[in-house]
Amino acid sequence: MENSLLAIYCQRELLTMEYEAEKEEFRVNAEKMGIERKVRRGLCWYPVTVGRSYYNSLNQFVVEICRTDAEDDIEHLFEYGKPVRFFSIRTGVGAKTDGASQSIKLLNHSCHVSYADTNRMVVCLPSSQALVDIQAVDKLGVQLFFDETSYRTMFHALDDVINAKNNRLEYLRNLFAGQMKPQKFTFNPLRFPWLNATQEKAVNEVLWAKDVAVVHGPPGTGKTTTLVEAIYETLRRETQVLVCAQSNMAVDWISEKLVDHGVPVLRIGNPSRVNDKMLSFTYERKFESHPDYTDLWNIRKAIRDIRENRKKGDNVHQKLSRLRERADELEMRINASLFSEARVVACTLVGSASKILVGHTFSTIFIDEAAQALEAACWIGIRRASRVVLAGDHQQLPPTIKCYEAMRQGLGTTLMERIVRNQPDAVTLLRVQYRMNDAIMHFSSQWFYDGKVESAPEVTGRSVLDYDTPMVWVDTSSPDVRDKYKMAQAESAADVVENEFAEQYVGENHGRVNKAEAEMTLMLLEEYIEKIGKQRFLDERLDVGVISPYKVQTQYIRSLIKKRQYFRPLRQYITVNTVDGFQGQERDIMMISLVRSNDSGQIGFLSDLRRMNVAITRARMKLIIIGDASTLSHHPFYKKLHEYVLKIND
């Protein structure tokens, strides 16, 4: 079997393993996890109240749901498109009511999220009967259900690629496997004086590419700026392009930048937290504001009225048939109008399989954050295009994979990585970064990018304070640091955490917390803000990011900040999140709590260095690393990083 087919078959097999593992994990969690725990993990809302119901612009029957007992710091995982099921609490003889094993009864209706914010969501229901059943429940909750849709879509895409014969899809499949050279146009390079040399080269390489181009953008190198310019220039030569990314957030980000350039964007898929700027560009809002929409809505209402009065007879049947024909005609007309106005169609990779896009093909697909997308997900969108442009950084966060064996066998190897390996001539590395003090960037450049990434002159020496050290490592295994912690705790009459600075295993998804390290992190932050001057910090609106690889640690740090009076006026300038939740972001001051502290030198998933590359490249001016150097230095990366920080502080 040829290499290209073998690679796709292998992807399909590994994706099946991931699907089965995730499905089983979901089943176990659904059966064994109590309601309180599901709520804390963001998988469930309970209790909820039922608000108004209505038909939305796409003729879907929806209902508003509000959670009434939510804590501010509980982040939920409900977002557009995700499947959900409503449930009631079992009562009566024999029903268990303790938090760990509270008995629930799932309602039979399969629903999905249309919109979700902090404490309110809009849910699509399959019928009006579903609403009657929901309203009849006294103690109502809603929980996430296993999402089959994205897997089905990915499997379908891989099958299309496997079965491709004598067409463009087969050609791209073979090309990406490295069996031939990608083709290029030949014309003189264009000049873009507002871009640097490598950004300009990247845009030209995109324009020259007949088949594929890769824009490799390390942290702070202006990948989005370059990609937007490449799209803009492509639109001088093509009528319409497809722009995709793995997440709604990434799609919205690139879409917003295109809108700023005056590009007409049609955003497919209603993101869960769409900003005001992008709202008017969504398919739903454009559909609603079309001149023909009022007529369509009236016809749909007439159809519903006839169905609900359940009138019978030939005349009614004929009338319904005529109304449906007219509704279909109007829908097609509105749809054609929206697509004819758009120069860019933007959606997630899974969203590119939407029925709204049936029949639409594109000369070029641009895939942003391609290094975070499974190969199967990329093929969903590629099926609609004849030319592929990928942008991202395979030295930053990889796709999220739950099955260890699938990961070990290569499911985490992305299409972008394959193309970088097999087709190096198609890749342009952006080499100038505009974010970090040079000392912060230098280590990342040496370790991950062969020393090829340099700092722009204007950021080389950027700092918060004069004569400040841009990077420090506070070693929690140091006796001096431990004494400082004890003294501070004694002065504040706070409890000294037992087994100082030792990590604790929490259990949920191998979560770990290091409470003394969390306390130390906030002590250091307070200390640094005082050094800057609290008033100056507020006047200049300096911002801080506090991150950790472990979610449990970030939750604990958040709870400490909430309790401390000192941080009250500063809270809006302090963001606490996981490393994964911080990709693509930057702050003036960054603090990293590494958590791991043990005698055996075990560091778990901290050995995935791509995650640490993200962590250490978020800071513009000051990076403070808090961690046990004796534990972490068992790994050569952390040993080298620690030595580097000590060296620049000499």
Coordinates of N, CA and C in Angstrom, one line a residue, residues 307-421:
R307 N -49.7 22.9 11.4 CA -49.4 21.6 12.0 C -50.0 21.5 13.4
E308 N -49.9 22.6 14.3 CA -50.3 22.6 15.7 C -51.9 22.6 15.7
N309 N -52.7 23.1 14.9 CA -54.2 22.9 14.8 C -54.6 21.6 14.3
R310 N -53.5 20.9 13.6 CA -53.6 19.5 13.1 C -54.8 19.4 12.1
K311 N -55.0 20.4 11.3 CA -56.1 20.4 10.3 C -55.8 19.3 9.3
K312 N -56.9 18.7 8.8 CA -56.8 17.6 7.8 C -57.5 18.0 6.5
G313 N -57.3 17.2 5.5 CA -58.0 17.4 4.2 C -57.0 17.7 3.1
D314 N -57.4 17.5 1.9 CA -56.5 17.7 0.7 C -56.0 19.2 0.6
N315 N -56.9 20.0 0.9 CA -56.7 21.4 0.8 C -55.5 21.9 1.7
V316 N -55.5 21.4 2.9 CA -54.5 21.7 3.9 C -53.2 21.1 3.4
H317 N -53.2 19.9 2.9 CA -52.0 19.3 2.5 C -51.3 20.1 1.3
Q318 N -52.2 20.5 0.4 CA -51.7 21.3 -0.7 C -51.1 22.7 -0.3
K319 N -51.9 23.3 0.7 CA -51.4 24.5 1.2 C -50.1 24.4 1.9
L320 N -49.9 23.3 2.7 CA -48.6 23.1 3.4 C -47.5 22.9 2.3
S321 N -47.8 22.2 1.3 CA -46.8 21.9 0.3 C -46.4 23.2 -0.4
R322 N -47.3 24.1 -0.7 CA -47.0 25.4 -1.4 C -46.2 26.2 -0.4
L323 N -46.6 26.3 0.8 CA -45.8 27.1 1.8 C -44.4 26.6 2.0
R324 N -44.2 25.3 2.0 CA -42.9 24.7 2.2 C -42.0 25.0 1.0
E325 N -42.6 24.9 -0.2 CA -41.9 25.3 -1.5 C -41.4 26.7 -1.4
R326 N -42.3 27.6 -1.0 CA -42.0 29.0 -0.9 C -40.9 29.3 0.1
A327 N -41.0 28.6 1.3 CA -40.0 28.8 2.3 C -38.6 28.3 1.8
D328 N -38.6 27.2 1.2 CA -37.3 26.6 0.6 C -36.7 27.6 -0.4
E329 N -37.6 28.2 -1.2 CA -37.1 29.1 -2.2 C -36.5 30.4 -1.6
L330 N -37.2 30.9 -0.6 CA -36.7 32.1 0.1 C -35.4 31.8 0.9
E331 N -35.3 30.6 1.5 CA -34.1 30.2 2.3 C -32.9 30.1 1.3
M332 N -33.1 29.5 0.1 CA -32.1 29.4 -0.8 C -31.6 30.8 -1.3
R333 N -32.6 31.7 -1.5 CA -32.3 33.0 -2.0 C -31.5 33.8 -1.0
I334 N -31.9 33.7 0.3 CA -31.1 34.4 1.4 C -29.7 33.9 1.5
N335 N -29.6 32.5 1.4 CA -28.4 31.8 1.6 C -27.4 32.3 0.4
A336 N -27.9 32.3 -0.8 CA -27.1 32.7 -2.0 C -26.6 34.1 -1.8
S337 N -27.5 35.0 -1.3 CA -27.2 36.4 -1.2 C -26.1 36.6 -0.1
L338 N -26.2 35.8 1.0 CA -25.1 36.0 2.1 C -23.8 35.5 1.6
F339 N -23.7 34.4 0.8 CA -22.5 33.9 0.3 C -21.9 34.7 -0.8
S340 N -22.8 35.3 -1.6 CA -22.3 36.2 -2.7 C -21.6 37.5 -2.2
E341 N -22.1 37.9 -1.0 CA -21.5 39.2 -0.4 C -20.2 38.9 0.3
A342 N -19.9 37.7 0.8 CA -18.8 37.3 1.6 C -17.5 37.1 0.8
R343 N -16.4 37.7 1.2 CA -15.1 37.3 0.6 C -14.4 36.2 1.4
V344 N -14.7 36.2 2.7 CA -14.1 35.2 3.6 C -15.2 34.4 4.3
V345 N -15.2 33.1 4.2 CA -16.1 32.3 5.0 C -15.3 31.7 6.1
A346 N -15.7 32.0 7.4 CA -14.9 31.6 8.5 C -15.6 30.6 9.4
C347 N -15.0 29.5 9.9 CA -15.6 28.6 10.8 C -14.6 27.7 11.4
T348 N -15.0 26.9 12.4 CA -14.1 25.9 12.9 C -13.9 24.8 11.9
L349 N -12.9 23.9 12.1 CA -12.7 22.8 11.1 C -13.9 21.9 11.1
V350 N -14.4 21.5 12.3 CA -15.6 20.7 12.3 C -16.8 21.4 11.7
G351 N -16.8 22.7 12.0 CA -17.9 23.5 11.4 C -17.9 23.6 9.9
S352 N -16.8 23.3 9.3 CA -16.7 23.4 7.8 C -17.5 22.2 7.2
A353 N -18.0 21.3 8.0 CA -18.9 20.2 7.5 C -20.4 20.6 7.6
S354 N -20.6 21.9 8.0 CA -22.0 22.3 8.2 C -22.8 22.2 6.9
K355 N -24.1 21.9 7.1 CA -25.0 21.8 5.9 C -25.2 23.1 5.2
I356 N -24.9 24.2 6.0 CA -24.9 25.5 5.3 C -23.9 25.6 4.2
L357 N -22.8 24.9 4.3 CA -21.7 24.9 3.3 C -21.9 23.9 2.2
V358 N -22.9 23.1 2.2 CA -23.1 22.0 1.2 C -23.1 22.7 -0.2
G359 N -22.3 22.1 -1.1 CA -22.2 22.6 -2.4 C -21.2 23.7 -2.6
H360 N -20.6 24.2 -1.6 CA -19.6 25.3 -1.7 C -18.2 24.8 -1.7
T361 N -17.4 25.2 -2.7 CA -16.0 24.8 -2.7 C -15.2 26.1 -2.8
F362 N -13.9 26.0 -2.5 CA -13.0 27.2 -2.4 C -11.7 26.9 -3.1
S363 N -11.1 27.9 -3.6 CA -9.8 27.8 -4.2 C -8.7 27.5 -3.1
T364 N -8.9 28.2 -2.0 CA -7.9 28.1 -0.9 C -8.5 28.0 0.4
I365 N -8.0 27.1 1.3 CA -8.3 27.1 2.7 C -7.1 27.5 3.5
F366 N -7.4 28.5 4.4 CA -6.4 28.9 5.4 C -6.7 28.2 6.7
I367 N -5.8 27.5 7.3 CA -6.0 26.9 8.6 C -5.1 27.5 9.6
D368 N -5.6 28.3 10.6 CA -4.8 28.9 11.6 C -4.7 28.0 12.8
E369 N -3.7 28.2 13.6 CA -3.4 27.3 14.8 C -3.4 25.8 14.4
A370 N -2.8 25.5 13.2 CA -2.9 24.2 12.6 C -2.2 23.2 13.5
A371 N -1.2 23.6 14.3 CA -0.5 22.7 15.1 C -1.3 22.2 16.3
Q372 N -2.5 22.7 16.5 CA -3.3 22.3 17.6 C -4.5 21.4 17.1
A373 N -4.5 21.2 15.8 CA -5.6 20.4 15.2 C -5.2 19.0 14.9
L374 N -6.1 18.0 15.2 CA -5.8 16.7 14.7 C -5.8 16.6 13.2
E375 N -5.0 15.8 12.6 CA -5.0 15.7 11.2 C -6.4 15.4 10.6
A376 N -7.1 14.5 11.2 CA -8.5 14.2 10.7 C -9.3 15.5 10.6
A377 N -9.2 16.4 11.6 CA -10.0 17.6 11.6 C -9.6 18.5 10.4
C378 N -8.3 18.6 10.1 CA -7.9 19.4 9.0 C -8.5 18.9 7.7
W379 N -8.6 17.6 7.5 CA -9.1 17.1 6.3 C -10.6 17.4 6.0
I380 N -11.3 17.7 7.1 CA -12.7 18.1 7.0 C -12.8 19.3 6.1
G381 N -12.0 20.3 6.4 CA -12.0 21.5 5.6 C -11.3 21.4 4.3
I382 N -10.2 20.6 4.2 CA -9.4 20.5 3.0 C -10.2 19.9 1.9
R383 N -11.2 19.1 2.2 CA -12.0 18.5 1.2 C -12.7 19.5 0.3
R384 N -12.9 20.7 0.8 CA -13.6 21.8 0.1 C -12.7 22.7 -0.7
A385 N -11.4 22.4 -0.7 CA -10.4 23.4 -1.3 C -9.4 22.7 -2.2
S386 N -8.8 23.4 -3.0 CA -7.8 22.9 -3.9 C -6.4 23.3 -3.5
R387 N -6.3 24.3 -2.6 CA -5.0 24.8 -2.2 C -5.0 25.0 -0.7
V388 N -3.9 24.6 0.0 CA -3.9 24.6 1.5 C -2.8 25.5 2.1
V389 N -3.2 26.4 3.0 CA -2.2 27.2 3.7 C -2.4 27.0 5.2
L390 N -1.3 26.5 5.8 CA -1.4 26.2 7.3 C -0.5 27.3 8.0
A391 N -1.0 27.7 9.2 CA -0.3 28.6 10.0 C -0.3 28.1 11.5
G392 N 0.8 28.2 12.1 CA 0.8 27.8 13.5 C 2.3 27.6 14.0
D393 N 2.4 26.8 15.1 CA 3.7 26.6 15.6 C 3.7 25.2 16.3
H394 N 4.3 24.2 15.7 CA 4.3 22.8 16.2 C 5.3 22.7 17.4
Q395 N 5.9 23.8 17.8 CA 6.7 23.8 19.0 C 5.9 24.3 20.2
Q396 N 4.6 24.7 20.0 CA 3.7 25.1 21.1 C 2.7 24.0 21.3
L397 N 1.6 24.3 21.9 CA 0.6 23.3 22.4 C 0.2 22.3 21.3
P398 N 0.2 21.0 21.6 CA -0.3 20.0 20.6 C -1.8 19.9 20.8
P399 N -2.5 19.1 19.9 CA -3.9 18.7 20.1 C -4.1 18.0 21.5
T400 N -5.3 18.2 22.0 CA -5.6 17.5 23.3 C -6.0 16.1 23.0
I401 N -5.3 15.1 23.5 CA -5.6 13.7 23.3 C -5.7 13.0 24.7
K402 N -6.7 12.2 24.8 CA -7.0 11.5 26.1 C -6.4 10.1 26.2
C403 N -6.3 9.4 25.1 CA -5.9 8.0 25.1 C -4.3 8.0 25.0
Y404 N -3.7 7.5 26.0 CA -2.2 7.5 26.0 C -1.7 6.7 24.9
E405 N -2.3 5.5 24.7 CA -1.7 4.6 23.6 C -1.8 5.2 22.2
A406 N -3.0 5.9 22.0 CA -3.1 6.6 20.7 C -2.1 7.7 20.5
M407 N -1.9 8.4 21.6 CA -0.8 9.5 21.6 C 0.5 8.9 21.3
R408 N 0.9 7.8 22.1 CA 2.2 7.1 21.9 C 2.4 6.7 20.5
Q409 N 1.4 6.2 19.8 CA 1.5 5.7 18.5 C 1.4 6.8 17.4
G410 N 1.2 8.0 17.8 CA 1.3 9.1 16.8 C 0.1 9.9 16.5
L411 N -1.0 9.8 17.2 CA -2.2 10.5 16.9 C -1.9 12.0 17.1
G412 N -1.0 12.4 18.0 CA -0.7 13.8 18.3 C 0.2 14.4 17.2
T413 N 0.7 13.6 16.2 CA 1.5 14.1 15.1 C 0.5 14.8 14.1
T414 N 0.6 16.1 14.0 CA -0.4 16.8 13.2 C -0.1 16.8 11.7
L415 N -1.0 17.2 10.9 CA -0.8 17.4 9.5 C 0.3 18.4 9.2
M416 N 0.3 19.5 10.0 CA 1.3 20.5 9.9 C 2.7 19.9 10.1
E417 N 2.8 19.1 11.2 CA 4.1 18.5 11.4 C 4.6 17.6 10.3
R418 N 3.6 16.9 9.7 CA 3.9 16.0 8.6 C 4.4 16.7 7.4
I419 N 3.8 17.8 7.1 CA 4.1 18.7 6.0 C 5.5 19.3 6.2
V420 N 5.7 19.8 7.4 CA 7.0 20.4 7.8 C 8.1 19.4 7.6
R421 N 7.9 18.2 8.0 CA 8.9 17.1 7.8 C 9.1 16.7 6.4

